[in-house]
mmCIF file of C-alpha atoms in Angstrom:
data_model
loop_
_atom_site.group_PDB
_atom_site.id
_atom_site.type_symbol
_atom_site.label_atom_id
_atom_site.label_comp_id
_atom_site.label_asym_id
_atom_site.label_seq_id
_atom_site.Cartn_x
_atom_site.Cartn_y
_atom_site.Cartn_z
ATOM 1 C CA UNK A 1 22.618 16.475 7.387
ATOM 2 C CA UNK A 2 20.757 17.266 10.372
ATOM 3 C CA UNK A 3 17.741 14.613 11.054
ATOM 4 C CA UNK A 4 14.566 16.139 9.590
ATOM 5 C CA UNK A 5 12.846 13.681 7.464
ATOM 6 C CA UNK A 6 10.868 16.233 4.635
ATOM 7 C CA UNK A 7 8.075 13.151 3.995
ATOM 8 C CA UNK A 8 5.868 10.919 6.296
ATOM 9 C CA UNK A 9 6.999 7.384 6.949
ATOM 10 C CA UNK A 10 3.815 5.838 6.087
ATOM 11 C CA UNK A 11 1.015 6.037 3.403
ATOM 12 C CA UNK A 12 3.264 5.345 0.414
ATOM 13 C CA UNK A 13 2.942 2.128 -1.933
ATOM 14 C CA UNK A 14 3.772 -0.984 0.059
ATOM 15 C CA UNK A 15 6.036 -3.388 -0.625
ATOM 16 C CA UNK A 16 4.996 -6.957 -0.159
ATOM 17 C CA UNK A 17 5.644 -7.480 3.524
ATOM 18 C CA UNK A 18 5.250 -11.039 3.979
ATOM 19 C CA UNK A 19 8.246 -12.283 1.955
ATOM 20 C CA UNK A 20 11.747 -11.469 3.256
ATOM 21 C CA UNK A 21 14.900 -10.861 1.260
ATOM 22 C CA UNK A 22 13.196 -10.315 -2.260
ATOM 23 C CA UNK A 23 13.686 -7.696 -4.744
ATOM 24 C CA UNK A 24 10.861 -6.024 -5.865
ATOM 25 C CA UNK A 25 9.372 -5.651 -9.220
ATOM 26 C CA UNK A 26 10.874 -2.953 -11.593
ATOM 27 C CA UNK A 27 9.683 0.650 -9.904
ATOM 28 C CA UNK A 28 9.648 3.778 -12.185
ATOM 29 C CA UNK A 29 11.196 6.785 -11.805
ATOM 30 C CA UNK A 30 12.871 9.997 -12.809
ATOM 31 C CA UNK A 31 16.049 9.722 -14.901
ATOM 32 C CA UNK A 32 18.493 10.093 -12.118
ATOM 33 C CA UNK A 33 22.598 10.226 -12.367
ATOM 34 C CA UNK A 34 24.459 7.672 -10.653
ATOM 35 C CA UNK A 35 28.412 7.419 -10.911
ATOM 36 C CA UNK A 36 27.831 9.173 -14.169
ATOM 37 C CA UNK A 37 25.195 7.161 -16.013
ATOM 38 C CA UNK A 38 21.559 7.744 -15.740
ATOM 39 C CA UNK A 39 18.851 5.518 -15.095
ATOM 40 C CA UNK A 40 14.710 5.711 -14.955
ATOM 41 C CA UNK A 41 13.748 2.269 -13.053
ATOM 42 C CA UNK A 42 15.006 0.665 -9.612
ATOM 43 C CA UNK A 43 14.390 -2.264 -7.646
ATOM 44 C CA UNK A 44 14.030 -2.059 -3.674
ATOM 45 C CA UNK A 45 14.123 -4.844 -1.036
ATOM 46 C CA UNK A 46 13.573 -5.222 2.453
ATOM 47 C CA UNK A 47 16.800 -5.162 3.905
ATOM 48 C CA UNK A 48 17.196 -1.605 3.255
ATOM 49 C CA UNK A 49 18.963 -1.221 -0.387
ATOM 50 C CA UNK A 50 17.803 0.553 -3.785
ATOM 51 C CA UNK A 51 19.886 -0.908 -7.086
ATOM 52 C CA UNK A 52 19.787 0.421 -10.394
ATOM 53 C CA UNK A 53 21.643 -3.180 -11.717
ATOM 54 C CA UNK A 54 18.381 -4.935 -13.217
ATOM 55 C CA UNK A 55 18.877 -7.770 -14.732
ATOM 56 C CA UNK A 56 17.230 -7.778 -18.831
ATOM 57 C CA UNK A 57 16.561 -3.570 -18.382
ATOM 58 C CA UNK A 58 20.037 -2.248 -17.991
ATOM 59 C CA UNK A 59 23.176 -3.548 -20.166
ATOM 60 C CA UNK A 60 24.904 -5.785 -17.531
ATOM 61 C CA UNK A 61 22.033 -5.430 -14.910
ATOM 62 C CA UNK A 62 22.589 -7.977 -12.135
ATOM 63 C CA UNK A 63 19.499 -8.240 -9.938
ATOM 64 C CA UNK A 64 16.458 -9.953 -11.291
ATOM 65 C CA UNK A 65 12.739 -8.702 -10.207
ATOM 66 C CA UNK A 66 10.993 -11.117 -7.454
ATOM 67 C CA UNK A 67 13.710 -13.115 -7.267
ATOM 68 C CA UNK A 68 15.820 -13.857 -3.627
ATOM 69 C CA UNK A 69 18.590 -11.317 -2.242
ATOM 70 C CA UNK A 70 21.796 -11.818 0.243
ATOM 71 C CA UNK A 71 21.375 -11.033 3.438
ATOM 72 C CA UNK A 72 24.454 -12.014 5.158
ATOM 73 C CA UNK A 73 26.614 -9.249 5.968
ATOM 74 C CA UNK A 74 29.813 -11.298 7.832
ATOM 75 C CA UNK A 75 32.608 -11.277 6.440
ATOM 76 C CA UNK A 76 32.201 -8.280 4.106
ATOM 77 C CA UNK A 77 34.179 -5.615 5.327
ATOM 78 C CA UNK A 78 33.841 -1.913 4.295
ATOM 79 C CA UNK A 79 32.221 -0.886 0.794
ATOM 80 C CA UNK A 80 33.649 -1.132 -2.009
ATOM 81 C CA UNK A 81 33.658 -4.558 -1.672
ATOM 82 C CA UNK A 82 34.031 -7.469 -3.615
ATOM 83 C CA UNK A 83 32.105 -10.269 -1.313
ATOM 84 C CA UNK A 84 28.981 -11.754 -1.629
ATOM 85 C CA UNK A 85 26.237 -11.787 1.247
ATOM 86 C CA UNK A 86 23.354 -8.076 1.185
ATOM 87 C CA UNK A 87 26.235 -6.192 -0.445
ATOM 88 C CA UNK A 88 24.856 -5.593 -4.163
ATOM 89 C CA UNK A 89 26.127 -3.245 -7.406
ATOM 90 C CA UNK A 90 25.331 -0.149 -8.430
ATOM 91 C CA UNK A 91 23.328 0.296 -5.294
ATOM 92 C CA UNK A 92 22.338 3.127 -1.948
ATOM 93 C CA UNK A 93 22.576 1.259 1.402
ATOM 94 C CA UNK A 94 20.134 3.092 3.918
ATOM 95 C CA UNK A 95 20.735 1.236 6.692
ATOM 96 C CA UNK A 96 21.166 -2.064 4.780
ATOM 97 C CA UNK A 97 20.640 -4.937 7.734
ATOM 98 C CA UNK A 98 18.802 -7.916 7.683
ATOM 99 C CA UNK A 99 15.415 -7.291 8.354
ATOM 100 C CA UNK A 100 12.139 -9.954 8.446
ATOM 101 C CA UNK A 101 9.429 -7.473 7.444
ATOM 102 C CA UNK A 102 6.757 -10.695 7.711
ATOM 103 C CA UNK A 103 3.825 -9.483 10.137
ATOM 104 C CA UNK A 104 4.566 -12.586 11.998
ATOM 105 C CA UNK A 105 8.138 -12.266 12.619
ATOM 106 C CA UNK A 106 6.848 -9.631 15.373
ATOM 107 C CA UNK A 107 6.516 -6.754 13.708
ATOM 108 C CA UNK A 108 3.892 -4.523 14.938
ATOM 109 C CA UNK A 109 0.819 -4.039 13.656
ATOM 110 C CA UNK A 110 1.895 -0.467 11.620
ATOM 111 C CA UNK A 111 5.161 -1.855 10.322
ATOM 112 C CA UNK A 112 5.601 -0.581 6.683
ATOM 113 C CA UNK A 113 8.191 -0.868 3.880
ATOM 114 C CA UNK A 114 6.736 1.719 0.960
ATOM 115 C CA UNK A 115 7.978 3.751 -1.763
ATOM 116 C CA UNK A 116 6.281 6.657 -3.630
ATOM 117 C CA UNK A 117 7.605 9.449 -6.412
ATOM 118 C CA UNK A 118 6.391 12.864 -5.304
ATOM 119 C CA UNK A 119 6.420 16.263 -7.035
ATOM 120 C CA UNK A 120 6.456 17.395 -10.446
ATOM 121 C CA UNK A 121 9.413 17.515 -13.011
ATOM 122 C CA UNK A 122 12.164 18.712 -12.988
ATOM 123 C CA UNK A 123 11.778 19.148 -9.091
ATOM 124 C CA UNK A 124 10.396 14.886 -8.497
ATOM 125 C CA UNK A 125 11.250 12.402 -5.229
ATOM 126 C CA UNK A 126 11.405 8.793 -4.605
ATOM 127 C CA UNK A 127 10.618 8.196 -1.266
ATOM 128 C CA UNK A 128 11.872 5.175 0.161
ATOM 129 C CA UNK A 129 11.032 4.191 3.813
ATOM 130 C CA UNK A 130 11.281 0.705 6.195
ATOM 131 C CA UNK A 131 9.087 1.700 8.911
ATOM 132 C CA UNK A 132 8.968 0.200 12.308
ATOM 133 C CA UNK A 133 10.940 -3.199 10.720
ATOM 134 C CA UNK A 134 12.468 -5.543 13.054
ATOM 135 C CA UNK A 135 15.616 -7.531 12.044
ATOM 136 C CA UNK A 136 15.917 -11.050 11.067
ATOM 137 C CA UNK A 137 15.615 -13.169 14.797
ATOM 138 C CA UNK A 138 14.729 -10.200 16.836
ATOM 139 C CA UNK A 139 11.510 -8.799 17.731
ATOM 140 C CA UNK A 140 9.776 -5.730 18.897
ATOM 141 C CA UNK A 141 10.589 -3.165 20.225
ATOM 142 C CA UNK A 142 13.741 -3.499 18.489
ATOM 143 C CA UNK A 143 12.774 -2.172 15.028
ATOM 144 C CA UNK A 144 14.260 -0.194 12.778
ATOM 145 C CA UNK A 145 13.216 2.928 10.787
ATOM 146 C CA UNK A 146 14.906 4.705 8.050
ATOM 147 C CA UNK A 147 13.869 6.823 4.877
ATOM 148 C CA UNK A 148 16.163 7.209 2.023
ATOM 149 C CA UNK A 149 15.502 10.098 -0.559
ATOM 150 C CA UNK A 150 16.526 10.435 -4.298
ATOM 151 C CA UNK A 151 16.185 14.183 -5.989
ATOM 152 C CA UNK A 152 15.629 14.251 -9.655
ATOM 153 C CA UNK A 153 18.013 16.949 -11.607
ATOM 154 C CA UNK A 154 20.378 17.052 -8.433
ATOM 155 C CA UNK A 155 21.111 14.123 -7.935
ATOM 156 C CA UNK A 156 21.047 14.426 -4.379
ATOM 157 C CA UNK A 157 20.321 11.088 -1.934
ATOM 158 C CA UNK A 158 19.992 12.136 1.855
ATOM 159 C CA UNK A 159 19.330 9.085 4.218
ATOM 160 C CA UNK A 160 16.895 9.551 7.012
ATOM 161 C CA UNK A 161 17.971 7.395 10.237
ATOM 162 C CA UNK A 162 15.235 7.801 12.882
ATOM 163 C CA UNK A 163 15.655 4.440 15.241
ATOM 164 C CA UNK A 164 18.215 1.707 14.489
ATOM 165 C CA UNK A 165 18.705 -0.141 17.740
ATOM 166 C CA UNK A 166 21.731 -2.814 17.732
ATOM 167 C CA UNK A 167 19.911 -5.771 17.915
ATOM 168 C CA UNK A 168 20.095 -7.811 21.491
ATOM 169 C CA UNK A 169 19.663 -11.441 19.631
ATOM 170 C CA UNK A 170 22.935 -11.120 17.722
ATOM 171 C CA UNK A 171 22.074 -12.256 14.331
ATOM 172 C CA UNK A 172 24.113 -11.413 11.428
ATOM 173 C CA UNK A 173 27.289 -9.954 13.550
ATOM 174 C CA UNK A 174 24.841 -7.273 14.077
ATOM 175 C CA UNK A 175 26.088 -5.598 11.084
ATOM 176 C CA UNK A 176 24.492 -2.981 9.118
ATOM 177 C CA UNK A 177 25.304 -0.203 5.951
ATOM 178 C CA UNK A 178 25.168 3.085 4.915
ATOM 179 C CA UNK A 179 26.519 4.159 1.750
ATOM 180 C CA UNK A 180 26.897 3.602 -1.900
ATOM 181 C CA UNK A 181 28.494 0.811 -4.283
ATOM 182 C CA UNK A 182 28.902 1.323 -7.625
ATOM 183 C CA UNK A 183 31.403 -2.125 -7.672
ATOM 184 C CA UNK A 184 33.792 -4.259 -6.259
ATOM 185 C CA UNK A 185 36.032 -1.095 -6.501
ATOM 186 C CA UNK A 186 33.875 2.040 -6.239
ATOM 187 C CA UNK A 187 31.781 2.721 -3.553
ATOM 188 C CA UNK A 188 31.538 5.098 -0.007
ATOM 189 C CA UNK A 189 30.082 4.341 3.285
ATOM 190 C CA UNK A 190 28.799 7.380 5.652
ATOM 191 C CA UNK A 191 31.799 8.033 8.145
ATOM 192 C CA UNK A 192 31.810 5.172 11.078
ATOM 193 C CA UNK A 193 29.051 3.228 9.399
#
């Protein structure tokens, strides 16, 4: 997909940006198919991942609300995978890093993660962007930007890459993800990423 993000990279509803690797609360959304089963609610964190897996909301769901996330990325390999670390189920990976979004971490001052749900049914968005982040140890000007978009009725995600410099200070391998786990067995990640 050619890089043309269709929605602005600020203005939507903020995450909280002072606490790093936390999943969000519950988010509402459209009913939207993934690997064949549909689902209405997600949970987002600042590293750059969207699960459906919610722990006491879907049968099985993994991921609790507010609660910490992995980070660590060595060692995992290519999606599907099994290990443990940022890697989570049932879950898009739009540039999944580790990021500090924490205004003191040196961010600048217009670093945003948000989310927002746009349109009107059947035709509805979630927006999901990390905006200007830098990565866990490094600081500006390397940040990182992204913008990951869900279609209701298609079923269509597109991932928006605008900046993702490799970052100088080393931390975490320098590793990062694109793609889609549905398990330890099932997932894809964009070709050479």
């Amino acid at each position: 997909v050619p890089y043309n993000p269709p929605y602005s990279f600020t203005g939507g509803i903020p995450i909280d940006a002072t606490s790093d690797d936390f999943w969000s609360s519950a988010i509402d959304i459209f009913d939207f198919c993934f690997y064949g089963q549909k689902y209405n609610k997600i949970l987002i964190n600042s590293n750059g991942a969207i699960t459906f897996s919610i722990a006491g909301l879907v049968p099985g769901g993994q991921y609790t609300q507010g609660t910490p996330v992995g980070w660590n990325l060595q060692g995992v390999g290519a999606i599907p995978t099994a290990a443990s670390g940022g890697v989570t189920n049932l879950s898009i990976f739009g540039v999944l890093q580790d990021t500090n979004p924490n205004p003191l971490a040196g961010n600048p001052p217009d670093q945003s993660i948000n989310y927002g749900v746009f349109g009107t049914a059947p035709n509805r968005v979630l927006v999901f962007n990390i905006y200007k982040t830098v990565h866990f140890q490094c600081r500006a000007p390397l940040t990182y930007t992204s913008q990951m978009v869900l279609y209701e009725t298609t079923n269509i995600i597109d991932v928006y890459v605008k900046d993702r410099p490799t970052p100088s200070c080393g931390w975490n391998g320098r590793l990062a993800i694109i793609g889609l786990q549905k398990d330890a067995t099932t997932g894809i990640a964009a070709p050479g990423r």
